[in-house]
C-alpha positions as a printed NumPy array, in Angstrom:
array([[-19.992, -10.342, -19.748],
       [-22.529,  -7.766, -19.246],
       [-26.444,  -7.66 , -19.474],
       [-28.235,  -4.828, -21.074],
       [-31.618,  -4.071, -19.561],
       [-34.253,  -2.595, -22.068],
       [-37.608,  -1.076, -21.682],
       [-39.846,  -0.402, -24.614],
       [-36.863,  -0.94 , -26.907],
       [-34.605,   1.492, -25.063],
       [-31.54 ,   0.714, -23.046],
       [-32.048,   1.542, -19.293],
       [-29.276,  -0.159, -17.631],
       [-26.188,  -2.399, -18.007],
       [-25.4  ,  -4.954, -15.384],
       [-22.063,  -6.36 , -14.996],
       [-20.773,  -8.995, -12.332],
       [-19.385,  -7.361,  -9.218],
       [-16.086,  -9.046,  -9.69 ],
       [-15.559,  -6.738, -12.549],
       [-14.992,  -3.978, -10.146],
       [-12.735,  -5.725,  -7.862],
       [ -8.832,  -5.823,  -7.909],
       [ -7.266,  -8.592,  -9.895],
       [ -5.726, -10.217,  -6.832],
       [ -5.689, -13.822,  -5.494],
       [ -8.28 , -13.648,  -2.769],
       [ -6.928, -16.544,  -0.754],
       [ -3.599, -14.875,  -0.72 ],
       [ -5.004, -11.386,   0.441],
       [ -7.328, -13.229,   3.057],
       [ -4.43 , -14.921,   4.573],
       [ -2.346, -11.711,   4.787],
       [ -5.326,  -9.775,   6.367],
       [ -5.718, -12.47 ,   8.926],
       [ -2.013, -12.284,   9.807],
       [ -2.233,  -8.576,  10.18 ],
       [ -5.307,  -8.801,  12.357],
       [ -3.473, -11.456,  14.479],
       [ -0.677,  -8.83 ,  14.901],
       [ -3.228,  -6.326,  16.089],
       [ -3.346,  -4.164,  12.855],
       [ -6.706,  -3.009,  11.637],
       [ -6.197,  -1.46 ,   8.24 ],
       [ -8.977,   0.406,   6.425],
       [ -9.585,  -1.106,   3.038],
       [-10.433,   0.699,  -0.179],
       [-10.394,   0.127,  -3.913],
       [ -8.584,   2.882,  -5.788],
       [ -9.506,   4.544,  -9.139],
       [ -7.206,   2.11 , -10.795],
       [ -9.044,  -0.687,  -9.354],
       [ -6.217,  -1.633,  -6.828],
       [ -6.605,  -2.568,  -3.165],
       [ -5.492,   0.016,  -0.748],
       [ -4.748,  -0.559,   2.985],
       [ -4.511,   2.5  ,   5.194],
       [ -2.859,   2.48 ,   8.638],
       [ -3.078,   5.276,  10.865],
       [  0.159,   6.01 ,  12.757],
       [  1.12 ,   8.694,  15.368],
       [  4.608,   9.95 ,  15.289],
       [  5.529,  12.583,  17.756],
       [  2.049,  13.66 ,  18.136],
       [  1.645,  14.   ,  14.15 ],
       [ -1.129,  11.744,  12.624],
       [  0.363,   9.972,   9.603],
       [ -1.382,   7.725,   7.205],
       [  0.603,   4.749,   5.676],
       [ -1.076,   3.599,   2.529],
       [ -0.049,   0.176,   1.009],
       [ -1.27 ,  -0.372,  -2.5  ],
       [ -1.532,  -3.827,  -3.743],
       [ -1.338,  -3.491,  -7.572],
       [ -2.696,  -5.807, -10.198],
       [ -0.687,  -8.877, -10.28 ],
       [  0.236,  -8.873,  -6.563],
       [  1.984, -10.86 ,  -5.02 ],
       [  4.178, -11.199,  -8.073],
       [  4.319,  -7.376,  -8.381],
       [  5.58 ,  -5.488,  -5.33 ],
       [  3.27 ,  -3.222,  -3.326],
       [  3.708,   0.404,  -3.376],
       [  3.724,   2.424,  -0.037],
       [  2.878,   6.2  ,   0.454],
       [  2.632,   8.301,   3.42 ],
       [  0.712,  11.518,   4.025],
       [  1.217,  14.194,   5.085],
       [  4.873,  14.282,   3.877],
       [  7.326,  16.865,   3.173],
       [  7.599,  17.641,  -0.508],
       [ 11.449,  17.133,  -0.803],
       [ 11.585,  13.989,   1.495],
       [ 14.429,  11.737,   0.263],
       [ 14.212,   7.806,  -0.464],
       [ 11.134,   8.191,  -2.611],
       [ 10.459,   7.023,  -6.174],
       [  9.463,   9.743,  -8.737],
       [  5.67 ,   8.99 ,  -8.118],
       [  6.174,   9.577,  -4.494],
       [  6.255,   5.931,  -3.358],
       [  8.575,   5.122,  -0.487],
       [ 11.762,   3.458,  -1.501],
       [ 11.66 ,   0.684,   0.915],
       [ 13.   ,  -2.27 ,  -1.116],
       [ 15.958,  -0.543,  -2.615],
       [ 15.429,  -1.856,  -6.122],
       [ 12.177,  -3.363,  -6.681],
       [ 14.078,  -6.652,  -7.53 ],
       [ 14.46 ,  -7.338,  -4.006],
       [ 10.656,  -8.017,  -3.455],
       [ 10.34 , -11.878,  -3.212],
       [  6.516, -12.925,  -3.714],
       [  7.224, -16.437,  -2.061],
       [  8.885, -14.989,   1.004],
       [  7.439, -11.39 ,   1.539],
       [  3.936, -10.274,   2.401],
       [  2.158,  -7.161,   3.701],
       [  3.363,  -7.704,   7.151],
       [  6.936,  -7.559,   5.936],
       [  6.046,  -4.352,   3.768],
       [  4.357,  -2.565,   6.827],
       [  7.538,  -3.271,   9.029],
       [  9.772,  -1.777,   6.115],
       [  7.384,   1.139,   5.947],
       [  7.489,   1.894,   9.502],
       [ 11.426,   1.633,   9.426],
       [ 11.491,   4.311,   6.54 ],
       [  8.989,   6.351,   8.651],
       [ 11.527,   6.255,  11.721],
       [ 14.254,   7.302,   9.285],
       [ 12.209,  10.056,   7.802],
       [ 11.441,  11.407,  11.288],
       [ 15.242,  11.437,  11.974],
       [ 15.768,  13.15 ,   8.727],
       [ 13.193,  15.811,   9.766],
       [ 14.894,  16.292,  13.089],
       [ 18.676,  16.19 ,  12.215],
       [ 18.552,  16.981,   8.535],
       [ 20.235,  13.839,   7.321],
       [ 18.936,  10.273,   6.591],
       [ 20.426,   7.512,   8.727],
       [ 22.555,   5.132,   6.953],
       [ 21.955,   1.167,   6.922],
       [ 24.823,   0.625,   9.546],
       [ 23.378,   2.994,  12.144],
       [ 19.917,   1.634,  11.438],
       [ 20.755,  -1.95 ,  12.116],
       [ 22.341,  -1.145,  15.328]])
């Protein structure tokens, strides 16, 4: 639905509802998860991407390096798994998808929209970040058995 504003027979503006520019996400679900993040002391910055997806930015400090964790809630969330990126990152860092997203779920089929949420994704991203730092220091990615100790 759009409204055309005309003056003297000339189109001057097109008005569309604000929801047209917002991500296609269940607002109650997102609000619940944001409240849970805030209760856990997290304060993400929120933006809307060019693809009209909600981005949550978390600032992390690892060994004096400032790192930004970006969690993207795609259209269809929570039925579609979020994507997570970090920057800056070494170009050849392992355990990432072709588009640079972190491989935190293994296969994406491990995402369970009824069980998992942004807090869960953030914890996996931080675990990935810990593994990434070990890889940078020691030249090897820790295996699952070492990580769970």
